Tab-separated table of C-alpha atoms in Angstrom:
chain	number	residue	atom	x	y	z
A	15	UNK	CA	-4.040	-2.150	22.261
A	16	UNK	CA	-6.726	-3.450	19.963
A	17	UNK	CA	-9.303	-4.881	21.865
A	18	UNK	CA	-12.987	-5.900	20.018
A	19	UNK	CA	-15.962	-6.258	22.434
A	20	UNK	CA	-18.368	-8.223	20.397
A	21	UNK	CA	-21.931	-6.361	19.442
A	22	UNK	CA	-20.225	-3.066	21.353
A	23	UNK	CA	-18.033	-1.516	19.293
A	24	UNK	CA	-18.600	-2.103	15.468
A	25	UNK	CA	-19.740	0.684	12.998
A	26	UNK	CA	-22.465	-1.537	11.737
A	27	UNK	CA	-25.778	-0.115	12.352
A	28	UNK	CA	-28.525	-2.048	14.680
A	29	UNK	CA	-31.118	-0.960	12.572
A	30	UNK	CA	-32.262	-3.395	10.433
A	31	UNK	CA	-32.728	-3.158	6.591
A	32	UNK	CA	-36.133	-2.357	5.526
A	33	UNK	CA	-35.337	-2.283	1.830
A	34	UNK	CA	-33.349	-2.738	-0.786
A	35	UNK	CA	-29.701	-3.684	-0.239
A	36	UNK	CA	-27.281	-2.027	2.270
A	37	UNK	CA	-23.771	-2.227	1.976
A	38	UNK	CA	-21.612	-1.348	4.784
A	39	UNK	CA	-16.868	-1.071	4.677
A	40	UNK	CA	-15.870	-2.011	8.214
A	41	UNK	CA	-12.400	-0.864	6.055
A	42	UNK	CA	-10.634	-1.188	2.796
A	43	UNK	CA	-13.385	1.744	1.553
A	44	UNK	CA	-11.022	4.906	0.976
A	45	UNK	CA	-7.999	2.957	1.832
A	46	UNK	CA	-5.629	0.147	0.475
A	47	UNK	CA	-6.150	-3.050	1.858
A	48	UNK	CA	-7.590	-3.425	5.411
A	49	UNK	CA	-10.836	-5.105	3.898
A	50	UNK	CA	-13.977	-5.764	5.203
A	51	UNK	CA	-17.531	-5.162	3.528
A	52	UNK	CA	-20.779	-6.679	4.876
A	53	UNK	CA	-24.181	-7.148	2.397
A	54	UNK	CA	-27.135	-7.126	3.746
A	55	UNK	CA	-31.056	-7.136	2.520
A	56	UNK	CA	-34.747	-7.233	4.396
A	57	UNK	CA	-34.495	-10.711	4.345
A	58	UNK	CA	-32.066	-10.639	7.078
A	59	UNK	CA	-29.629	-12.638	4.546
A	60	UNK	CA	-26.076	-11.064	5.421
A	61	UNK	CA	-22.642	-11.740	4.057
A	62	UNK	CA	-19.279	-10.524	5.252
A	63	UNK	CA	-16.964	-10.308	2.441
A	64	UNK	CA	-13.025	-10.475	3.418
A	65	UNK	CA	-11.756	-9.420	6.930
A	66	UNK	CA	-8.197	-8.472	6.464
A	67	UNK	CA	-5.553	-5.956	8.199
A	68	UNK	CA	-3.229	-3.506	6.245
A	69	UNK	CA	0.471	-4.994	7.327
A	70	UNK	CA	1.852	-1.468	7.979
A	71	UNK	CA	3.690	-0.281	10.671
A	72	UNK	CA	1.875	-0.334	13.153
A	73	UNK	CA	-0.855	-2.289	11.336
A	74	UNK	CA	-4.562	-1.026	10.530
A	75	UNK	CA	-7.248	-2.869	11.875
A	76	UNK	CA	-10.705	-2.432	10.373
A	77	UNK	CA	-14.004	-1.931	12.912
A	78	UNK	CA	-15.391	-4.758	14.570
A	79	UNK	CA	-17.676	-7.049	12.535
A	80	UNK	CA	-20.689	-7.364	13.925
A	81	UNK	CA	-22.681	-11.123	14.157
A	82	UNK	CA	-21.657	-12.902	11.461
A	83	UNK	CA	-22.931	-16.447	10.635
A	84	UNK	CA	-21.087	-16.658	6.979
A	85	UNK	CA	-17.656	-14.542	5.661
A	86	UNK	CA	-16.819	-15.163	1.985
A	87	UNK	CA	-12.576	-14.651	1.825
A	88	UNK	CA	-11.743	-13.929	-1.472
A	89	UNK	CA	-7.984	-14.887	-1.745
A	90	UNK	CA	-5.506	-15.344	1.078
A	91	UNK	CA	-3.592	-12.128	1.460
A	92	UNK	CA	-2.962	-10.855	4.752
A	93	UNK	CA	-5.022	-7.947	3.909
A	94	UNK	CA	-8.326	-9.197	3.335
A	95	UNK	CA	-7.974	-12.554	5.465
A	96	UNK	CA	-5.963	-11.440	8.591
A	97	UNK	CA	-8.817	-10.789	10.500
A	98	UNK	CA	-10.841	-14.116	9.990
A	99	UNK	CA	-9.614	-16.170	13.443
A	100	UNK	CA	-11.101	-13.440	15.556
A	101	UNK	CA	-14.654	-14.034	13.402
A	102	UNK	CA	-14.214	-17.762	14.060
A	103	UNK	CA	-13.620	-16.613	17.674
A	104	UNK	CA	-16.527	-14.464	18.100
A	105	UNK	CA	-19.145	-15.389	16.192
A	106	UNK	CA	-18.609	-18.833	15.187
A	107	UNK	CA	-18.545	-17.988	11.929
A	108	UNK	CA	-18.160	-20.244	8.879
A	109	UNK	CA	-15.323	-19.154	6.432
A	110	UNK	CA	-16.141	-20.286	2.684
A	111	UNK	CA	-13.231	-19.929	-0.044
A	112	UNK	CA	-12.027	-21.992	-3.198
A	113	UNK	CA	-9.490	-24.695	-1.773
A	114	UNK	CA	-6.420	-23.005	-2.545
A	115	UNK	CA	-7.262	-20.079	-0.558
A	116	UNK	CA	-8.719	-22.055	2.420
A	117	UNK	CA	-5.177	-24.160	1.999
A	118	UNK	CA	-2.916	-20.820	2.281
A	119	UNK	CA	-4.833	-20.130	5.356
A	120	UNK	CA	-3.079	-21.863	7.906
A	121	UNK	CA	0.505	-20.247	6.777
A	122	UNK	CA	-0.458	-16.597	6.367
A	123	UNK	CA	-1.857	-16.736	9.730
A	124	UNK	CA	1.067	-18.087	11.375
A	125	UNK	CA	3.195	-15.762	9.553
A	126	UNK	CA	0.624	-12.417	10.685
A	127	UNK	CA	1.289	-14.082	14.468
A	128	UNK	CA	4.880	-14.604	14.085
A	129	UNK	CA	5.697	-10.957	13.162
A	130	UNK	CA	3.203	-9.311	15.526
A	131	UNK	CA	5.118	-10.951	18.098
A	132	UNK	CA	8.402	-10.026	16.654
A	133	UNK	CA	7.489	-6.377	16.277
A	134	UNK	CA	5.339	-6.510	19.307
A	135	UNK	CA	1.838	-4.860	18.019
A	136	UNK	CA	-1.114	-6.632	19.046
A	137	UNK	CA	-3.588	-8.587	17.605
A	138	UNK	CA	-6.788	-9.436	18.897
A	139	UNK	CA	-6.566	-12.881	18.246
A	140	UNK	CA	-4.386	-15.544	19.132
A	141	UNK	CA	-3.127	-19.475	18.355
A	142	UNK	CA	-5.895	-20.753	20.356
A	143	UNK	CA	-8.502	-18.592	17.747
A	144	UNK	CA	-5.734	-19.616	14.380
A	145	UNK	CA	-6.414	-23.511	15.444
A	146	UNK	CA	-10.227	-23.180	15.498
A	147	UNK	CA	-10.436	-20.831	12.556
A	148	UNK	CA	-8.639	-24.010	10.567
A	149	UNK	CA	-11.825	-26.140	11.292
A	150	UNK	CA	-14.328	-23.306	10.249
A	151	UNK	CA	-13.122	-23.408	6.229
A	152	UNK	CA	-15.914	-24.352	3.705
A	153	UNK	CA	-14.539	-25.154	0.213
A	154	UNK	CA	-16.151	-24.034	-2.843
A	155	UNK	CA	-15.538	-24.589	-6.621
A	156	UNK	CA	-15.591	-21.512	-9.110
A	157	UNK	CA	-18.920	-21.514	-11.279
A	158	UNK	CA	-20.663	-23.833	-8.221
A	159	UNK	CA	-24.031	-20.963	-6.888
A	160	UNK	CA	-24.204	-21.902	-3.118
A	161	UNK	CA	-27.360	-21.379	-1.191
A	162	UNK	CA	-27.678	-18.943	1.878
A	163	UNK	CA	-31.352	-18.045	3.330
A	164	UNK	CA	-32.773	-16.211	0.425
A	165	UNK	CA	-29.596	-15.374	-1.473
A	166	UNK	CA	-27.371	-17.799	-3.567
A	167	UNK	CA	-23.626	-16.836	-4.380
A	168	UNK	CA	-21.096	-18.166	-6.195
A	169	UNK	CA	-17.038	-17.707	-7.319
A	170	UNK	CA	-15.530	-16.386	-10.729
A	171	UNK	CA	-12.154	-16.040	-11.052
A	172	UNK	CA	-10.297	-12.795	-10.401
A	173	UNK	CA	-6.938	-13.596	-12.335
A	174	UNK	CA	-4.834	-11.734	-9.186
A	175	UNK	CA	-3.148	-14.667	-7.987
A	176	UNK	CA	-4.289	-18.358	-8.354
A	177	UNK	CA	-7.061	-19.366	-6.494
A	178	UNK	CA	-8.007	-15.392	-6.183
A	179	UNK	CA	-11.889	-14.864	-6.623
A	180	UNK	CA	-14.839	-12.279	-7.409
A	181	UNK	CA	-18.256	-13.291	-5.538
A	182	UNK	CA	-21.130	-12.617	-7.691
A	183	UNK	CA	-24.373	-12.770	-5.051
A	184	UNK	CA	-27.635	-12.809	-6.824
A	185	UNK	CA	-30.628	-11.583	-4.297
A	186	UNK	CA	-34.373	-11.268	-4.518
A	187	UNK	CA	-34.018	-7.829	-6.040
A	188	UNK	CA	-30.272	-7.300	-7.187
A	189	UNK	CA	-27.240	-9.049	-8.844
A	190	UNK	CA	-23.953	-7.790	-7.209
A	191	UNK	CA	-20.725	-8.507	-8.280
A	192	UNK	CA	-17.824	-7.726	-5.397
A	193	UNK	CA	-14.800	-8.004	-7.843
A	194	UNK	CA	-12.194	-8.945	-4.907
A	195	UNK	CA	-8.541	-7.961	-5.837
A	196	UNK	CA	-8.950	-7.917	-9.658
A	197	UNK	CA	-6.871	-8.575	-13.000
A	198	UNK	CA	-8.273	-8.772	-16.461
A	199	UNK	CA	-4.762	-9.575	-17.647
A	200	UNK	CA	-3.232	-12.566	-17.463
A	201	UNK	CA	0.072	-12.886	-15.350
A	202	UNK	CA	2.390	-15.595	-15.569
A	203	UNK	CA	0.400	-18.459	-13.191
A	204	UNK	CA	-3.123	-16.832	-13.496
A	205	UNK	CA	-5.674	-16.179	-16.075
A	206	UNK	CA	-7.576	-12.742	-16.104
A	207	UNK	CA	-10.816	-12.069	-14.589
A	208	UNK	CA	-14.118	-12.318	-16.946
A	209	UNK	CA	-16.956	-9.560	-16.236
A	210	UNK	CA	-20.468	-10.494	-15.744
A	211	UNK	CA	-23.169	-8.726	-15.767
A	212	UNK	CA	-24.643	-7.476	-12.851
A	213	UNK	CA	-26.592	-4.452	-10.747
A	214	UNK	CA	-24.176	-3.112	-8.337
A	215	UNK	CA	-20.550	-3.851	-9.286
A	216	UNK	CA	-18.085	-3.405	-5.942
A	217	UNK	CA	-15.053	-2.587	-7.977
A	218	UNK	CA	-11.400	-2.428	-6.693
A	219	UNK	CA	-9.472	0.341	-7.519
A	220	UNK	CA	-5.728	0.307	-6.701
A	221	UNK	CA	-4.681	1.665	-9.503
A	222	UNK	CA	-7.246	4.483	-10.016
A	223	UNK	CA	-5.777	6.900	-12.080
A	224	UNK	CA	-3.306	4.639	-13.006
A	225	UNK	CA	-1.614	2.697	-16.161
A	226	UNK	CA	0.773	-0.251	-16.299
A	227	UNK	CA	3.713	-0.736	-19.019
A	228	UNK	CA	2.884	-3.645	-21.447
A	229	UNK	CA	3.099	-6.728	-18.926
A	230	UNK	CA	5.727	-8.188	-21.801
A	231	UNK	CA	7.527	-5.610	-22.139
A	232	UNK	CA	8.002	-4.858	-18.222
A	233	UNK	CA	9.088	-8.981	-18.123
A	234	UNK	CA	11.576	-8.542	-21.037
A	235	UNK	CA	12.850	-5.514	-18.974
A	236	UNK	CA	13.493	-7.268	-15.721
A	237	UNK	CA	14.919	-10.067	-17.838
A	238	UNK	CA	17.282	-7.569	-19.582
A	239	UNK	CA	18.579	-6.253	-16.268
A	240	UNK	CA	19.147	-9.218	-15.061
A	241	UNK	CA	21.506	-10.187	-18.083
A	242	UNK	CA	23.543	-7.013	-17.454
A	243	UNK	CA	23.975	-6.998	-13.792
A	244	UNK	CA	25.029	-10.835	-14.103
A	245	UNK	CA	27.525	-9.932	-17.469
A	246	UNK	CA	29.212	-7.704	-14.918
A	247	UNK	CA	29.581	-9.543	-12.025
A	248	UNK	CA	27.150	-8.801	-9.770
A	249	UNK	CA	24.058	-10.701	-7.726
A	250	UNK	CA	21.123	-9.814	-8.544
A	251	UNK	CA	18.208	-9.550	-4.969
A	252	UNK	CA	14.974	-9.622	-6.095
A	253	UNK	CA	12.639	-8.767	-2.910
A	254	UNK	CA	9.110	-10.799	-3.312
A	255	UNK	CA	5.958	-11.106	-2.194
A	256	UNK	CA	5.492	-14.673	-0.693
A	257	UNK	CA	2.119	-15.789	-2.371
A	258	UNK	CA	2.304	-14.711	-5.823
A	259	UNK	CA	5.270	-12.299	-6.856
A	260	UNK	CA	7.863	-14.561	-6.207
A	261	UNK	CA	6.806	-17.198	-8.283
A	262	UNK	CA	5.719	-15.548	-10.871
A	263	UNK	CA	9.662	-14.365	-10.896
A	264	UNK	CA	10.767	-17.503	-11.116
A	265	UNK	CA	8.380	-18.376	-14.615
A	266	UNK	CA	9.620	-15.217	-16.429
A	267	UNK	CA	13.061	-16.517	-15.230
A	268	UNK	CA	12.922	-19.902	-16.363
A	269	UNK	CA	11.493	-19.082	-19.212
A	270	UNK	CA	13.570	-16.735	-20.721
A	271	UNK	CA	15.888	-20.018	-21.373
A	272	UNK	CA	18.473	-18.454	-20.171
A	273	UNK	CA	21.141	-20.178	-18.151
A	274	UNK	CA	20.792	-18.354	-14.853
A	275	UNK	CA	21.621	-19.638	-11.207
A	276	UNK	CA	18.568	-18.785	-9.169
A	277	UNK	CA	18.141	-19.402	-5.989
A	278	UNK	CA	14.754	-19.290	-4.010
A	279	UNK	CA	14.084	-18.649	-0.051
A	280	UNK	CA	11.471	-17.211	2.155
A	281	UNK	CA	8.104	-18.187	3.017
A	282	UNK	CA	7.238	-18.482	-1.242
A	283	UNK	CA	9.031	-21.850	-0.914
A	284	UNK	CA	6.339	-23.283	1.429
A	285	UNK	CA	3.485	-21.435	-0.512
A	286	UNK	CA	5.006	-23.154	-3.856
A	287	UNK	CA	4.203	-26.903	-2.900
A	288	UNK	CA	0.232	-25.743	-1.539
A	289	UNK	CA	-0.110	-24.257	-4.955
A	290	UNK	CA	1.639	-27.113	-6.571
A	291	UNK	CA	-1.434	-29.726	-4.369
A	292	UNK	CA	-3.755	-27.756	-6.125
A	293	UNK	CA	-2.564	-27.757	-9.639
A	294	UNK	CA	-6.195	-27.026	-11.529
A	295	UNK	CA	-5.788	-23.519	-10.013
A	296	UNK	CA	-2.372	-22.200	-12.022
A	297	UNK	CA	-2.230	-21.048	-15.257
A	298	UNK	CA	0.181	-23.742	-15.841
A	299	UNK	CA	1.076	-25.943	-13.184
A	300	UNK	CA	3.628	-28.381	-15.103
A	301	UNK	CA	5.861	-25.281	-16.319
A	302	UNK	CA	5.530	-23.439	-13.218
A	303	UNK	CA	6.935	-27.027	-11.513
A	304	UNK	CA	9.724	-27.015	-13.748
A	305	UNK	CA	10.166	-23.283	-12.811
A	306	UNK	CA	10.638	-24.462	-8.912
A	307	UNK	CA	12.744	-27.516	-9.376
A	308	UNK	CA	14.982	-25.628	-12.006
A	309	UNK	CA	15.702	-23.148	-8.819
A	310	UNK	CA	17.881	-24.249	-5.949
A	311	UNK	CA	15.805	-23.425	-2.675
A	312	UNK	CA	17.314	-22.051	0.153
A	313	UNK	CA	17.044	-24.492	3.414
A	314	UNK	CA	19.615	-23.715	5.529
A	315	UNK	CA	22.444	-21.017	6.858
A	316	UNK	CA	24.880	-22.517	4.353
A	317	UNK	CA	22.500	-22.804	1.796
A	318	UNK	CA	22.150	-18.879	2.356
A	319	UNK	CA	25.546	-18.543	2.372
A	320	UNK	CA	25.802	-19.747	-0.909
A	321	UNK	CA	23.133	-17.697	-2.420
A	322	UNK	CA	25.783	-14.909	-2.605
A	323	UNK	CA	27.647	-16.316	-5.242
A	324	UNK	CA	24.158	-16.866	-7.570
A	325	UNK	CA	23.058	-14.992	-10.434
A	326	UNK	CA	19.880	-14.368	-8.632
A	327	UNK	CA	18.186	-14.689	-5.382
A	328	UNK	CA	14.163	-14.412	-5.198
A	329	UNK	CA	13.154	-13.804	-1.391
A	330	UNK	CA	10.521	-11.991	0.712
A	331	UNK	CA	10.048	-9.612	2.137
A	332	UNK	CA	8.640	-7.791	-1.222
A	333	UNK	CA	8.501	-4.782	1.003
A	334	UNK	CA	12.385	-5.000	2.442
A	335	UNK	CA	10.207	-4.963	5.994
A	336	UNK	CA	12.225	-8.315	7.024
A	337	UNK	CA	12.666	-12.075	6.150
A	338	UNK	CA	15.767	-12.988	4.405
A	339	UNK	CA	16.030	-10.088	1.937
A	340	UNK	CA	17.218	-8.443	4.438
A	341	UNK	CA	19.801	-10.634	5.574
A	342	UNK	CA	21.337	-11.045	2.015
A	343	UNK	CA	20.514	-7.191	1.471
A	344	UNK	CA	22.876	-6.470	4.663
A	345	UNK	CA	25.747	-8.123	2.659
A	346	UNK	CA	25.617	-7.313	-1.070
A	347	UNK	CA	24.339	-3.582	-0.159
A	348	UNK	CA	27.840	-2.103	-0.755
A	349	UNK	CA	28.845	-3.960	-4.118
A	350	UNK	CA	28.313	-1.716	-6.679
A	351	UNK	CA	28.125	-4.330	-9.633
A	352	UNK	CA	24.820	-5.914	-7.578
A	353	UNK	CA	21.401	-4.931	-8.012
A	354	UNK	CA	18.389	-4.923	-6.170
A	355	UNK	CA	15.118	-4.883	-8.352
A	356	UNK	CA	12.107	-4.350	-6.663
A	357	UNK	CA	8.744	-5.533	-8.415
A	358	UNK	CA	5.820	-4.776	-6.265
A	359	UNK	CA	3.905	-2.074	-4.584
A	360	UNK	CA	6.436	-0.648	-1.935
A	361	UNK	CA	3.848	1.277	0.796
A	362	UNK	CA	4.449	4.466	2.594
A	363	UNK	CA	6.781	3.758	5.501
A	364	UNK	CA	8.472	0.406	4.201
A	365	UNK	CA	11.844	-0.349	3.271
A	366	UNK	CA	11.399	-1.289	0.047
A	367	UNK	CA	10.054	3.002	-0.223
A	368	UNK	CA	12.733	4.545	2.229
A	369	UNK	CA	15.081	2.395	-0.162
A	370	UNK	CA	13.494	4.209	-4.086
A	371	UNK	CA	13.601	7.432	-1.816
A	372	UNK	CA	16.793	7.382	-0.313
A	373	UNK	CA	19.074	4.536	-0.996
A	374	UNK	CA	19.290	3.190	2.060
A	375	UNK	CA	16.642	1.478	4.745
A	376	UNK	CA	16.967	0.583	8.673
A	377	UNK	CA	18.667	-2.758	8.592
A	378	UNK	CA	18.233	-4.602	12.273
A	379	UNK	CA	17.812	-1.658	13.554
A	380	UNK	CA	19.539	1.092	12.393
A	381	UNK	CA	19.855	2.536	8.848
A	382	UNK	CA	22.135	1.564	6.147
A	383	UNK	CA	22.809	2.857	2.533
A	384	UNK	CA	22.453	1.036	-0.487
A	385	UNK	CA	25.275	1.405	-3.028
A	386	UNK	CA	24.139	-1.077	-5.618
A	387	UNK	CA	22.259	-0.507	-8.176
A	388	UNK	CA	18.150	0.225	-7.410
A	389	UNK	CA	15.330	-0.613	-10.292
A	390	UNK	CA	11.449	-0.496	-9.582
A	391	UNK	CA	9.720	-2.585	-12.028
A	392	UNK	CA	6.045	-2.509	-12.554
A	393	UNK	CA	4.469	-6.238	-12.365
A	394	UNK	CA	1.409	-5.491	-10.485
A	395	UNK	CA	-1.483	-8.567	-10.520
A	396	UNK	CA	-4.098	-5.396	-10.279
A	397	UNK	CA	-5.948	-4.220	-13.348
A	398	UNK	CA	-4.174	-0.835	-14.448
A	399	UNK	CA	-7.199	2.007	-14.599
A	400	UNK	CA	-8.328	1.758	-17.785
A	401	UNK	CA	-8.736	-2.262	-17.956
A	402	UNK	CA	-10.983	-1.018	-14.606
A	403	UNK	CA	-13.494	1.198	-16.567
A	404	UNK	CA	-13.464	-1.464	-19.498
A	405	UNK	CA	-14.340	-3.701	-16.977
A	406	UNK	CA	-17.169	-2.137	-15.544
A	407	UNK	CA	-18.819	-0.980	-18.711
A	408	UNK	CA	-19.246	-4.905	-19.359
A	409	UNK	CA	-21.042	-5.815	-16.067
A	410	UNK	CA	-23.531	-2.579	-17.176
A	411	UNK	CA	-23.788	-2.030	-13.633
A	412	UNK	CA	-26.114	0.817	-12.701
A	413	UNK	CA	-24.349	1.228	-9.667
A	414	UNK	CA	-20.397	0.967	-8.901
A	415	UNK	CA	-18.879	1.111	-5.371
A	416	UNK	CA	-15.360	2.328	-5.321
A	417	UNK	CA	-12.869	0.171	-2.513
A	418	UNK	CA	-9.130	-0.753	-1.557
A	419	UNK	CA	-8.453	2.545	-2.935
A	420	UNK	CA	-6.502	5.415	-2.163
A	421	UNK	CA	-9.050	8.813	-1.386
A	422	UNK	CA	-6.115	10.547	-3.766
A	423	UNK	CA	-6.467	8.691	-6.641
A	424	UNK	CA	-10.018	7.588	-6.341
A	425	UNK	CA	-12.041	11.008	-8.016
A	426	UNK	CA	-10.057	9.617	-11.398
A	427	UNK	CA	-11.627	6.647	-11.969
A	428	UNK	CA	-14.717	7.717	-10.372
A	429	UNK	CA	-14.721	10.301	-12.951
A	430	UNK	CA	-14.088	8.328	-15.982
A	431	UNK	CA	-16.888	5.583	-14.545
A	432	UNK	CA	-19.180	8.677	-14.272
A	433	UNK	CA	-18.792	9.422	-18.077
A	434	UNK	CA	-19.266	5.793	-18.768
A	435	UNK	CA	-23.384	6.187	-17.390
A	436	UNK	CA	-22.686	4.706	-13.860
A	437	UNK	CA	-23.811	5.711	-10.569
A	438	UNK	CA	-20.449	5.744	-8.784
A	439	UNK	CA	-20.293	5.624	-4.705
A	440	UNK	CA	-17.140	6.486	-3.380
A	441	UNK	CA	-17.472	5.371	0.546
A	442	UNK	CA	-15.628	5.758	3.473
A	443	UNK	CA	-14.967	3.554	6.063
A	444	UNK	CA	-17.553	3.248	8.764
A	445	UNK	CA	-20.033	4.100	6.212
A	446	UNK	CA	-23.175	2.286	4.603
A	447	UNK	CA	-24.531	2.615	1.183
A	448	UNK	CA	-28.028	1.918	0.379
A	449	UNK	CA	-29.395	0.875	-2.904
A	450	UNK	CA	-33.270	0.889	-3.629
């Protein structure tokens, strides 16, 4: 059971800061997701950056936060803005995003407490703590500095999904840059991330060690397959990620003009019209409209039903973990002419992995094999490892903290930072790092 006692059992020291700038990873240090990073300097001036949970099974939780008056979320994925009811809960805390985030909030949350229930893991906060978290949201522009105590921050954009952002924090004695999930390239609704110059650079690094195809060429791929799966008479089950994947699917889709019947369900429908309420945040949002209407969305059993006589069906989970991939999964599983092309990061433990592994996955309950065809494309919204060490040669950051990173892969991009002149920290969670 995961039970917090506020001020009793976080990592966060009780000593205060008597100089410089200490940076402490509640999680998310040597680890994938599960995010949480606090900032703090002698001015007492403290910042909690994300508070997330890694959705595996069972979930990670990172340590308790300690007082917080102010958390900065940097885009709504469940794994660095799970957490942020409990803060509310707490500590009172304020919650400051850009508007699409803040907007996403109220879905992801219900979604985290409508599988924990389902799977029955707990969570240490619950509807009552989701309802008050909804009032705590302050809204922010990117570019706009926003004052707090003797610090002033402000949002770039990260270019990982719409509305995603890096937090650059300028204090009495350092500029920081905390890069969030980042992207330099840009994906089919988002524009890539811009450096800025900075001090200490808190760089992300999924992909240490690490390159991505050509994004292009990867999209012409999928788009190929798609053609020859169809030509031969199959149905094509693309599992995706509900904010993000998904509809960037359905873009490289519609626009590759060709005439496809694509239908769209899961959770990505509802996450569609909040992005589409907050158009100045998309790449663009006219085309990416026309992508939506042009697909038929799913709404109802027979509408499902139907879906198995498409070309293509977009759908989360983008992990095979559950939703209706699953369900349609259960039924084309044995048709050889069908595919299933997975896009996204499949994580130790998920269906989407026991399915690349093994060709087959539990299915309610017990396991099934997968005779149709299986294709792992690479159309990941994280910068590849050597857009990372571009990146952070242009902040010229003295100093660059390694996070949401995986302790195997880390020492390779540590390295290559290393060579660039840096001063690279590679934490762990539970652990501070202090700056002079």
């Amino acid at each position: 059971m995961v039970l917090y006692t506020p001020g009793r059992t976080t990592s966060y020291p009780e000593d205060p800061v008597s100089s410089g700038i200490r940076i402490h990873f509640l999680g998310g240090a040597d680890e994938v997701g599960n995010v949480g990073v606090v900032i703090e300097d002698p001015t007492g001036t403290r910042l909690l950056i994300d508070y997330g949970l890694a959705p595996t099974s069972p979930p990670r939780y990172p340590s308790e936060a300690p007082n917080i008056k102010n958390a900065i979320i940097t885009h709504a994925h469940i794994d660095h803005i799970g957490m942020a009811p409990w803060l509310v809960s707490a500590h009172r805390t304020r919650l400051h995003a850009t508007e699409l985030t803040a907007s996403l909030a109220r879905i992801m949350w219900n979604d985290t407490y409508k599988v924990s229930r389902i799977e029955g893991y707990p969570l240490p906060w619950d509807k009552r703590d989701l309802d008050e978290a909804l009032g705590a949201w302050e809204k922010h522009q990117f570019n706009n500095w926003v004052g707090v105590k003797k610090w002033k921050w402000r949002f770039l954009r990260a270019g990982h999904v719409p509305g995603a952002a890096m937090v650059e924090i300028d204090t009495p004695t350092h500029r920081i840059l905390h890069s969030g999930d980042l992207d330099t390239r840009d994906s089919p609704n988002a524009r890539g991330a811009k450096p800025v110059e900075c001090d200490i650079l808190l760089l992300e690094g999924t992909y240490a060690g690490r390159e991505h195809p050509p994004r292009k060429q990867e999209e012409a791929k999928l788009v190929a397959k798609v053609v020859e799966v169809v030509e031969r008479g199959g149905v094509v089950l693309i599992p995706s990620f509900a904010s993000g994947r998904g509809q960037d699917i359905l873009k490289i889709l519609w626009n590759s003009g060709l005439d496809l019947n694509v239908h769209y369900d899961g959770m990505g429908k509802s996450i569609s019209k909040i992005w589409l309420e907050h158009p100045k945040y998309l790449a663009d949002a006219a085309d990416f409209e026309d992508a939506l209407k042009w697909s038929k969305r799913v709404s109802s059993k027979s509408d499902r039903k139907r879906a198995l006589d498409a070309d293509v069906i977009v759908t989360t989970s983008g992990m095979l973990n559950g939703g209706p991939a699953i369900w349609y999964l259960n039924r084309l599983r044995l048709d050889e002419r069908s595919a299933v092309l997975l896009t996204g990061y499949q994580a130790e433990g998920s269906g989407g992995r026991s399915l690349l592994e093994s060709k087959g996955l539990p299915i309610f309950g017990r396991r099934a094999e997968v005779n149709c065809e299986v294709v792992k494309f690479d159309l990941s919204n994280h910068a590849g490892h050597k857009d990372l060490v571009k990146f952070a040669a242009a902040t010229k950051a003295k100093h660059v903290i390694l996070f949401h990173s995986d302790s195997a892969t880390r020492p390779a991009l540590a390295a290559a930072l290393e060579e660039n002149g840096h001063i690279v920290h590679s934490p762990l969670n539970g652990e501070s790092i202090h700056i002079e």
